[in-house]
Amino acid sequence: MKKEGTEVSRLTELSVRYPKAVILLTFLITIGFAIQFPKVRIDTDPKNMLPATSDVRVYNDQVEGWFGLHKDMMVLGIANEKGVLNQTTLERIARITEEILKLKGVVLRDVASFTTVDNVVVEGGALAVHPLMTQVPKTPEEMEALRSSLFENPLFLDRFISRDGTTTAIYIPLEEGANGKEIADRIQEILKREKGEEQYSLAGDPVARDTFGAEMFIQMGLFAPIAGMIMFIALFLMFRNLALAATMMVVAMLSTVWSMGALIGLGYPVHIMSSMIPVFLMAIATDSIHIFNEFYFRFKEVGEKRAAILDTIRVVGPPVRYTALATAIGFGVLALGGIIPVRVFGLFVAFGTLVIRLMSFSVLPAVMMLLKEERLMKLVGREDLERGASRWLGMIGKISLERSKTVVAIGLVLLTLALVGITKIRINNNMVNWFKRGSEIRQADAVMNQKLGGTSLAYLVASSEEEDAMKRPAVLRYLEALQRDLEKASFVGKTTSVVDVVKRINRVLHDDDPRFETIPDAQDVIGQYLFLFASSAKPRDLDTLVDYPFQKANIWVQLKTWDAVGMREVLDRIRVYTAAHPPPGVTFKPAGIAYFNLVWNDEVLRDMVRMFIIALILVFLVLAASFRSLRWGAISFIPLLFTILLIYGVVGFIGKDFDMPISVLSTLSLGMAVDFAIHFIRRFHQRLAVDSDVKEALLWTAARPGKGIMRNAVLFAIAFSVMVFASLTPYIVVGLFIVSLMLVSALLTIISLTALINLFHPFLLKKG
Amino acid sequence: MRKFVTPLTVLLVPLALGLRPSPVGAQTLSGEEIMKRSSLAEFYPGDDMKARVLMRLITKDGGERIREMTMLRKNLQEGGDQRYFIYFHRPADVREMTFLIWKSPRKDDDRWLFIPALKLVKRIAANDKRSSFVGSDFSYEDVSGRDVEEDSHKLLREEKVDGKDAFVIESVPKDPASADFGKKLSWIDKVSFIPLKEEYYDRRGDLSRVFSADEVKQVQGLWTITKRTMKNVQTGHRTEVTFQEVKYNLKLSDALFTERYLKNPPPEAVR
């Protein structure tokens, strides 16, 4: 520790001696990082939250292989309040399908629409297989025929036609690696040429994901700089010095450029999580405000620039160093977790934190050296403990001192409430809800889910040890019963399996007699039906439902929500049903995007929480080490713990889902609350060495370093309140919570530490 | 149809005898003439034919389904109507299933299927020759031939395929809606007029399927593809077909190719 101390002060000395050289050197290094930016890759696929080798991804890939499934599917909803079965709308459907088939990136052989999906029917006693609609019906009879073939076929109802007849859909699978947003944009162009009574809605995971990616880029490029500008203005108003305000901003920007440049340069893609790095670094950079804050006080006392700088660094240096260490360790721990984007995020925030600290001891003093003394003299005249914020803070300190027990009691009540709130937390994630309520994507999704079977898809794979098991009547009957049970789950809109095909063929071969819409009693009958279906329709229609040796069957489960909890309910139902009704030699395993969303959501949150707890422990140890006392470590830890519990409590009470953005956000408390506590206690100790009256020292601390703390918090709260205007909810949530986090943790630090130290100082200071 | 039967027969006689046509004569052929000769060589050899056909349907991941059948074919008219009778041996649960196709180049086929489990003969409306043949990568059209006049053909160049001289023909459907492909390239052997390779491009212009004649030999003096593969390059699925026990000119009776025989196939159809 000592060695580090001397090194830093040598760095500061050098910076004070050669300010221009230091600034130039920093600038050059920054350019080195900045030139990495054009290599940026964006990755918004939640799949990459888990490594390609993770069990769930390996199994998903296998399932896609067994059943020839596509990773990505878009759904274009076409609605007409008067019903879609009219000539104009049907002609549009035909034209739109034809245009979609020309788009690059679309798997044209599997686009499913009225004009492409095969229908198995009886026509004049003959079995016929042809697209549902080969030609737009011209006569009322033809229209009626189309209507009945839609409504009487369970394979089509809720998929190609809503029960009220007002909505149909075109299912558009995408080739691997195709950009959903680009294809969505091109489909929108096609739709512009088809304006009429119809309403179109484009939904599906790839649209949401890739639109989110594009939006994320805009938000990152827009709100980080806006927040920066506002911080700059606020800083200027606080210190009335353009150069100082600019320097703080520059430190924040530089650390962002360094760590994002390093991240991009090392070949990591920018993920939703790492896109928040600039925001975090800006928050952490505001800690440098303590240096300015103290410098202004010092300069007024000393009146000489160089001495004031060195004095400032001497007193503010150790707390700043320890806060940096605690923050870097806190985030560094995330780098040890199992989730790659979380690791990248933790690693580069930790790196950025160290960059900020390096600059606090080099670039900042260098800039201060270049300021003109006369101008400074005029400005610092305002800096007085008796005035403004300091006086106000002094009063808060006073109240905390005089009513320490009340403060602690209120604290305990709040803590109890927070714990109650935490028990109400609902862990959930919903990517569609990352968009605002009024957004096109969310509306499209809502419309489709209201009218059709559901946009979120899960697969339930039934496997058997023996070949041809999926032709056994007992197995098919079990699948059918399970399907009916799953359809009772609140979010399940539709299920489809090989059973539906077998029943359909049975009916068609018996001259379309509805009484034969059943599962035949003999295995060879089923075998021949399936052979017939595979031989007459598009073979792939069957392949998506059974594998080649008929050992596995795939039940498609469509959910009307992207909520992870919706899938959890499905899993619970399967567990309960299979426990109550032993399956006939088959086992069930879930897959598909809806299931994957649940798994990564759980894994990421579990990892975040685990790493966060480890980080908390390590931060506590750093705090204890920094004060060389477990007791002081514990006291300084209280504001941090309290802030986190309060935030989680509020999340629980207001019913906000505990999702990825919230979990990322809670790590920010590591960066902030710890900073405040270290500054407060360090400076209190320093003051106590000069003035042995505990109460006086506490009042001074609440007023003077307290002002730095409040400045830091207010500055940040103002800047990040602009994120409330973002178009993506994770950013709004982050903005809102940063604002409350900063203010709460700053106030909590000042109030709780003043009260606690006042109450417990005999015990705390016992050793000396 | 009739108008080119006579000259073609003249051309086919030396072919059937395994004689090399003179290269000068070949070069004067147009794309369309080459494709007409190729269609006859591939789909119409002999008056009739019998073969044991083994189809292996193979997924990208190596999953496999077997179709084994005895196939009988009789030409009613060279380059014209044909009859097919198919008896399935495998998969096991469709054993005894039979399939009858009356093929006509200019109109929809007539198809009948006997479903043994229901003891039911069902007529299959076949308004789409592009649909898959028994779940394979071959369509009905690939198995029994597409009318040459439905496409316009252009001789692009001549090049060697596996050491054999071949014409490279580009075929484009006259009516885009009549085919799954937007364009087809065929490599036609100059000696046998058998297609050695074909590439199908979808309507977007992307390669979709590739056909290859993997083993071509003479049976009773007639060029016969005994091993062939159709690969869907977009899905990675492929179908490998072997023709065994190929026999031509068995003097199969017309009566055999009637609905009556579907339920009770004659022994020669079963073995």
mmCIF file of C-alpha atoms in Angstrom, chain A residues 252-480:
data_model
loop_
_atom_site.group_PDB
_atom_site.id
_atom_site.type_symbol
_atom_site.label_atom_id
_atom_site.label_comp_id
_atom_site.label_asym_id
_atom_site.label_seq_id
_atom_site.Cartn_x
_atom_site.Cartn_y
_atom_site.Cartn_z
ATOM 1 C CA ALA A 252 -15.200 10.408 -18.170
ATOM 2 C CA MET A 253 -15.056 10.399 -21.952
ATOM 3 C CA LEU A 254 -11.441 9.254 -22.081
ATOM 4 C CA SER A 255 -12.045 6.333 -19.749
ATOM 5 C CA THR A 256 -15.036 5.368 -21.909
ATOM 6 C CA VAL A 257 -12.945 5.602 -25.056
ATOM 7 C CA TRP A 258 -10.181 3.570 -23.449
ATOM 8 C CA SER A 259 -12.339 0.741 -22.188
ATOM 9 C CA MET A 260 -14.744 0.583 -25.142
ATOM 10 C CA GLY A 261 -11.740 0.826 -27.464
ATOM 11 C CA ALA A 262 -10.043 -2.022 -25.611
ATOM 12 C CA LEU A 263 -13.245 -4.076 -25.645
ATOM 13 C CA ILE A 264 -13.764 -3.590 -29.365
ATOM 14 C CA GLY A 265 -10.065 -3.944 -30.132
ATOM 15 C CA LEU A 266 -9.931 -7.289 -28.340
ATOM 16 C CA GLY A 267 -12.726 -8.490 -30.582
ATOM 17 C CA TYR A 268 -15.626 -8.580 -28.119
ATOM 18 C CA PRO A 269 -19.020 -7.659 -29.527
ATOM 19 C CA VAL A 270 -20.980 -4.879 -27.877
ATOM 20 C CA HIS A 271 -23.862 -6.534 -26.103
ATOM 21 C CA ILE A 272 -26.839 -4.922 -24.373
ATOM 22 C CA MET A 273 -24.853 -5.223 -21.176
ATOM 23 C CA SER A 274 -21.589 -3.734 -22.412
ATOM 24 C CA SER A 275 -23.533 -0.949 -24.096
ATOM 25 C CA MET A 276 -24.103 0.373 -20.574
ATOM 26 C CA ILE A 277 -20.382 0.651 -19.830
ATOM 27 C CA PRO A 278 -20.177 4.351 -20.820
ATOM 28 C CA VAL A 279 -23.017 5.173 -18.448
ATOM 29 C CA PHE A 280 -21.316 3.350 -15.608
ATOM 30 C CA LEU A 281 -17.951 4.943 -16.236
ATOM 31 C CA MET A 282 -19.490 8.374 -16.294
ATOM 32 C CA ALA A 283 -21.001 7.623 -12.917
ATOM 33 C CA ILE A 284 -17.703 6.445 -11.530
ATOM 34 C CA ALA A 285 -15.770 9.366 -13.031
ATOM 35 C CA THR A 286 -17.841 11.841 -11.058
ATOM 36 C CA ASP A 287 -15.907 10.662 -8.033
ATOM 37 C CA SER A 288 -13.139 12.984 -9.220
ATOM 38 C CA ILE A 289 -15.347 15.808 -8.108
ATOM 39 C CA HIS A 290 -13.903 15.248 -4.634
ATOM 40 C CA ILE A 291 -10.533 16.373 -5.907
ATOM 41 C CA PHE A 292 -11.963 19.629 -7.238
ATOM 42 C CA ASN A 293 -14.126 20.081 -4.229
ATOM 43 C CA GLU A 294 -11.159 19.819 -1.900
ATOM 44 C CA PHE A 295 -8.913 21.801 -4.205
ATOM 45 C CA TYR A 296 -11.285 24.759 -4.047
ATOM 46 C CA PHE A 297 -11.274 24.698 -0.234
ATOM 47 C CA ARG A 298 -7.482 24.195 -0.100
ATOM 48 C CA PHE A 299 -6.689 26.855 -2.622
ATOM 49 C CA LYS A 300 -8.659 29.340 -0.610
ATOM 50 C CA GLU A 301 -6.683 28.431 2.492
ATOM 51 C CA VAL A 302 -3.211 28.194 0.891
ATOM 52 C CA GLY A 303 -3.579 30.673 -1.954
ATOM 53 C CA GLU A 304 -0.940 28.946 -4.023
ATOM 54 C CA LYS A 305 -1.873 26.645 -6.820
ATOM 55 C CA ARG A 306 0.922 24.085 -6.765
ATOM 56 C CA ALA A 307 0.849 23.554 -3.002
ATOM 57 C CA ALA A 308 -2.965 23.349 -3.053
ATOM 58 C CA ILE A 309 -2.856 20.625 -5.686
ATOM 59 C CA LEU A 310 -0.306 18.528 -3.847
ATOM 60 C CA ASP A 311 -2.130 19.022 -0.535
ATOM 61 C CA THR A 312 -5.411 18.044 -2.153
ATOM 62 C CA ILE A 313 -3.991 14.892 -3.634
ATOM 63 C CA ARG A 314 -2.391 14.071 -0.297
ATOM 64 C CA VAL A 315 -5.691 14.174 1.610
ATOM 65 C CA VAL A 316 -8.114 13.090 -1.112
ATOM 66 C CA GLY A 317 -5.673 10.655 -2.667
ATOM 67 C CA PRO A 318 -6.069 7.742 -0.238
ATOM 68 C CA PRO A 319 -9.897 7.709 -0.225
ATOM 69 C CA VAL A 320 -9.975 8.102 -3.984
ATOM 70 C CA ARG A 321 -7.497 5.268 -4.310
ATOM 71 C CA TYR A 322 -9.484 2.995 -2.039
ATOM 72 C CA THR A 323 -12.793 3.783 -3.657
ATOM 73 C CA ALA A 324 -11.169 2.957 -6.975
ATOM 74 C CA LEU A 325 -9.852 -0.279 -5.588
ATOM 75 C CA ALA A 326 -13.210 -1.234 -4.079
ATOM 76 C CA THR A 327 -15.082 -0.348 -7.269
ATOM 77 C CA ALA A 328 -12.596 -2.130 -9.502
ATOM 78 C CA ILE A 329 -12.717 -5.253 -7.332
ATOM 79 C CA GLY A 330 -16.492 -5.103 -7.178
ATOM 80 C CA PHE A 331 -16.807 -5.102 -10.941
ATOM 81 C CA GLY A 332 -13.737 -7.256 -11.466
ATOM 82 C CA VAL A 333 -15.463 -10.080 -9.596
ATOM 83 C CA LEU A 334 -18.198 -10.109 -12.254
ATOM 84 C CA ALA A 335 -15.445 -11.111 -14.669
ATOM 85 C CA LEU A 336 -15.147 -14.418 -12.825
ATOM 86 C CA GLY A 337 -18.776 -15.396 -13.417
ATOM 87 C CA GLY A 338 -20.102 -17.897 -15.914
ATOM 88 C CA ILE A 339 -21.974 -15.597 -18.264
ATOM 89 C CA ILE A 340 -19.744 -14.134 -20.942
ATOM 90 C CA PRO A 341 -21.460 -10.758 -21.460
ATOM 91 C CA VAL A 342 -21.499 -10.265 -17.682
ATOM 92 C CA ARG A 343 -17.809 -11.083 -17.535
ATOM 93 C CA VAL A 344 -16.958 -8.669 -20.333
ATOM 94 C CA PHE A 345 -19.042 -6.003 -18.696
ATOM 95 C CA GLY A 346 -17.380 -6.457 -15.288
ATOM 96 C CA LEU A 347 -13.902 -6.599 -16.729
ATOM 97 C CA PHE A 348 -14.131 -3.428 -18.763
ATOM 98 C CA VAL A 349 -15.915 -1.400 -16.111
ATOM 99 C CA ALA A 350 -13.109 -2.412 -13.738
ATOM 100 C CA PHE A 351 -10.545 -1.402 -16.349
ATOM 101 C CA GLY A 352 -12.300 1.917 -16.934
ATOM 102 C CA THR A 353 -12.365 2.558 -13.185
ATOM 103 C CA LEU A 354 -8.603 2.147 -12.995
ATOM 104 C CA VAL A 355 -8.186 4.443 -15.995
ATOM 105 C CA ILE A 356 -10.267 7.090 -14.251
ATOM 106 C CA ARG A 357 -8.128 6.845 -11.142
ATOM 107 C CA LEU A 358 -4.935 7.039 -13.130
ATOM 108 C CA MET A 359 -6.239 10.214 -14.709
ATOM 109 C CA SER A 360 -7.346 11.640 -11.366
ATOM 110 C CA PHE A 361 -3.724 11.619 -10.319
ATOM 111 C CA SER A 362 -2.234 12.763 -13.596
ATOM 112 C CA VAL A 363 -4.482 14.562 -16.056
ATOM 113 C CA LEU A 364 -6.531 16.337 -13.390
ATOM 114 C CA PRO A 365 -3.538 17.853 -11.531
ATOM 115 C CA ALA A 366 -1.987 18.705 -14.881
ATOM 116 C CA VAL A 367 -5.067 20.655 -15.935
ATOM 117 C CA MET A 368 -5.292 22.358 -12.570
ATOM 118 C CA MET A 369 -1.681 23.463 -12.999
ATOM 119 C CA LEU A 370 -2.583 25.185 -16.223
ATOM 120 C CA LEU A 371 -5.373 27.241 -14.635
ATOM 121 C CA LYS A 372 -4.686 30.909 -13.993
ATOM 122 C CA GLU A 373 -4.356 31.682 -10.261
ATOM 123 C CA GLU A 374 -6.107 35.075 -10.431
ATOM 124 C CA ARG A 375 -9.187 33.555 -12.009
ATOM 125 C CA LEU A 376 -9.270 30.766 -9.454
ATOM 126 C CA MET A 377 -8.995 33.276 -6.635
ATOM 127 C CA LYS A 378 -12.157 35.007 -7.771
ATOM 128 C CA LEU A 379 -14.079 31.735 -8.043
ATOM 129 C CA VAL A 380 -13.133 30.094 -4.784
ATOM 130 C CA GLY A 381 -14.263 33.125 -2.887
ATOM 131 C CA ARG A 382 -17.676 31.522 -2.941
ATOM 132 C CA GLU A 383 -16.513 28.294 -1.440
ATOM 133 C CA ASP A 384 -17.416 28.571 2.229
ATOM 134 C CA LEU A 385 -18.756 26.123 4.766
ATOM 135 C CA GLU A 386 -21.251 28.671 6.019
ATOM 136 C CA ARG A 387 -22.952 29.036 2.692
ATOM 137 C CA GLY A 388 -25.420 27.247 0.442
ATOM 138 C CA ALA A 389 -25.258 23.547 0.192
ATOM 139 C CA SER A 390 -22.638 23.215 2.873
ATOM 140 C CA ARG A 391 -24.860 24.930 5.406
ATOM 141 C CA TRP A 392 -27.773 22.781 4.417
ATOM 142 C CA LEU A 393 -25.680 19.666 4.731
ATOM 143 C CA GLY A 394 -24.387 20.902 8.057
ATOM 144 C CA MET A 395 -27.989 20.996 9.233
ATOM 145 C CA ILE A 396 -28.633 17.474 8.089
ATOM 146 C CA GLY A 397 -25.505 16.486 9.956
ATOM 147 C CA LYS A 398 -26.732 18.293 13.032
ATOM 148 C CA ILE A 399 -30.114 16.579 13.013
ATOM 149 C CA SER A 400 -28.453 13.210 12.511
ATOM 150 C CA LEU A 401 -26.226 13.993 15.467
ATOM 151 C CA GLU A 402 -28.952 15.170 17.792
ATOM 152 C CA ARG A 403 -31.462 12.505 16.891
ATOM 153 C CA SER A 404 -29.091 9.650 16.176
ATOM 154 C CA LYS A 405 -31.337 7.049 17.804
ATOM 155 C CA THR A 406 -34.379 8.174 15.862
ATOM 156 C CA VAL A 407 -32.356 8.034 12.662
ATOM 157 C CA VAL A 408 -31.267 4.494 13.412
ATOM 158 C CA ALA A 409 -34.820 3.488 14.359
ATOM 159 C CA ILE A 410 -36.233 4.891 11.128
ATOM 160 C CA GLY A 411 -33.457 3.089 9.333
ATOM 161 C CA LEU A 412 -34.467 -0.204 10.926
ATOM 162 C CA VAL A 413 -38.117 0.294 9.997
ATOM 163 C CA LEU A 414 -37.144 1.043 6.393
ATOM 164 C CA LEU A 415 -34.916 -2.004 6.398
ATOM 165 C CA THR A 416 -37.774 -4.230 7.570
ATOM 166 C CA LEU A 417 -40.050 -2.803 4.891
ATOM 167 C CA ALA A 418 -37.342 -3.361 2.287
ATOM 168 C CA LEU A 419 -36.988 -6.992 3.314
ATOM 169 C CA VAL A 420 -40.760 -7.450 2.966
ATOM 170 C CA GLY A 421 -40.541 -5.875 -0.489
ATOM 171 C CA ILE A 422 -37.722 -8.185 -1.490
ATOM 172 C CA THR A 423 -39.874 -11.235 -0.805
ATOM 173 C CA LYS A 424 -42.355 -9.880 -3.362
ATOM 174 C CA ILE A 425 -39.797 -9.673 -6.157
ATOM 175 C CA ARG A 426 -40.833 -11.452 -9.324
ATOM 176 C CA ILE A 427 -37.966 -12.689 -11.436
ATOM 177 C CA ASN A 428 -38.949 -12.338 -15.058
ATOM 178 C CA ASN A 429 -37.674 -11.167 -18.396
ATOM 179 C CA ASN A 430 -39.517 -10.173 -21.499
ATOM 180 C CA MET A 431 -37.635 -8.873 -24.472
ATOM 181 C CA VAL A 432 -40.707 -7.461 -26.167
ATOM 182 C CA ASN A 433 -41.323 -5.362 -23.054
ATOM 183 C CA TRP A 434 -37.918 -3.782 -23.578
ATOM 184 C CA PHE A 435 -39.823 -1.690 -26.072
ATOM 185 C CA LYS A 436 -42.231 0.961 -24.938
ATOM 186 C CA ARG A 437 -45.909 0.188 -24.705
ATOM 187 C CA GLY A 438 -46.852 2.289 -27.721
ATOM 188 C CA SER A 439 -44.037 1.023 -29.921
ATOM 189 C CA GLU A 440 -44.885 -0.698 -33.182
ATOM 190 C CA ILE A 441 -43.221 -3.924 -32.129
ATOM 191 C CA ARG A 442 -45.103 -4.225 -28.894
ATOM 192 C CA GLN A 443 -48.412 -3.407 -30.524
ATOM 193 C CA ALA A 444 -47.798 -5.902 -33.307
ATOM 194 C CA ASP A 445 -47.011 -8.555 -30.758
ATOM 195 C CA ALA A 446 -50.107 -7.714 -28.745
ATOM 196 C CA VAL A 447 -52.392 -7.879 -31.797
ATOM 197 C CA MET A 448 -51.023 -11.240 -32.914
ATOM 198 C CA ASN A 449 -51.233 -12.691 -29.458
ATOM 199 C CA GLN A 450 -54.795 -11.538 -29.080
ATOM 200 C CA LYS A 451 -55.979 -13.023 -32.368
ATOM 201 C CA LEU A 452 -53.741 -15.989 -33.165
ATOM 202 C CA GLY A 453 -52.019 -18.810 -31.348
ATOM 203 C CA GLY A 454 -49.109 -16.829 -29.917
ATOM 204 C CA THR A 455 -45.814 -15.412 -31.130
ATOM 205 C CA SER A 456 -43.517 -17.014 -28.566
ATOM 206 C CA LEU A 457 -42.656 -20.592 -29.434
ATOM 207 C CA ALA A 458 -41.481 -23.512 -27.344
ATOM 208 C CA TYR A 459 -40.876 -27.083 -28.413
ATOM 209 C CA LEU A 460 -41.605 -30.060 -26.252
ATOM 210 C CA VAL A 461 -39.648 -33.021 -27.558
ATOM 211 C CA ALA A 462 -40.959 -36.506 -26.776
ATOM 212 C CA SER A 463 -38.239 -39.165 -27.066
ATOM 213 C CA SER A 464 -38.341 -42.909 -26.934
ATOM 214 C CA GLU A 465 -35.699 -45.632 -26.847
ATOM 215 C CA GLU A 466 -37.186 -47.488 -29.783
ATOM 216 C CA GLU A 467 -37.730 -46.607 -33.417
ATOM 217 C CA ASP A 468 -41.268 -46.103 -34.697
ATOM 218 C CA ALA A 469 -42.461 -45.311 -31.163
ATOM 219 C CA MET A 470 -44.218 -42.230 -32.516
ATOM 220 C CA LYS A 471 -46.486 -44.465 -34.590
ATOM 221 C CA ARG A 472 -47.805 -46.303 -31.524
ATOM 222 C CA PRO A 473 -51.440 -45.418 -30.791
ATOM 223 C CA ALA A 474 -50.774 -45.309 -27.030
ATOM 224 C CA VAL A 475 -47.987 -42.769 -27.475
ATOM 225 C CA LEU A 476 -50.057 -40.597 -29.787
ATOM 226 C CA ARG A 477 -52.969 -40.679 -27.362
ATOM 227 C CA TYR A 478 -50.666 -39.586 -24.580
ATOM 228 C CA LEU A 479 -49.325 -36.707 -26.687
ATOM 229 C CA GLU A 480 -52.868 -35.641 -27.478
#
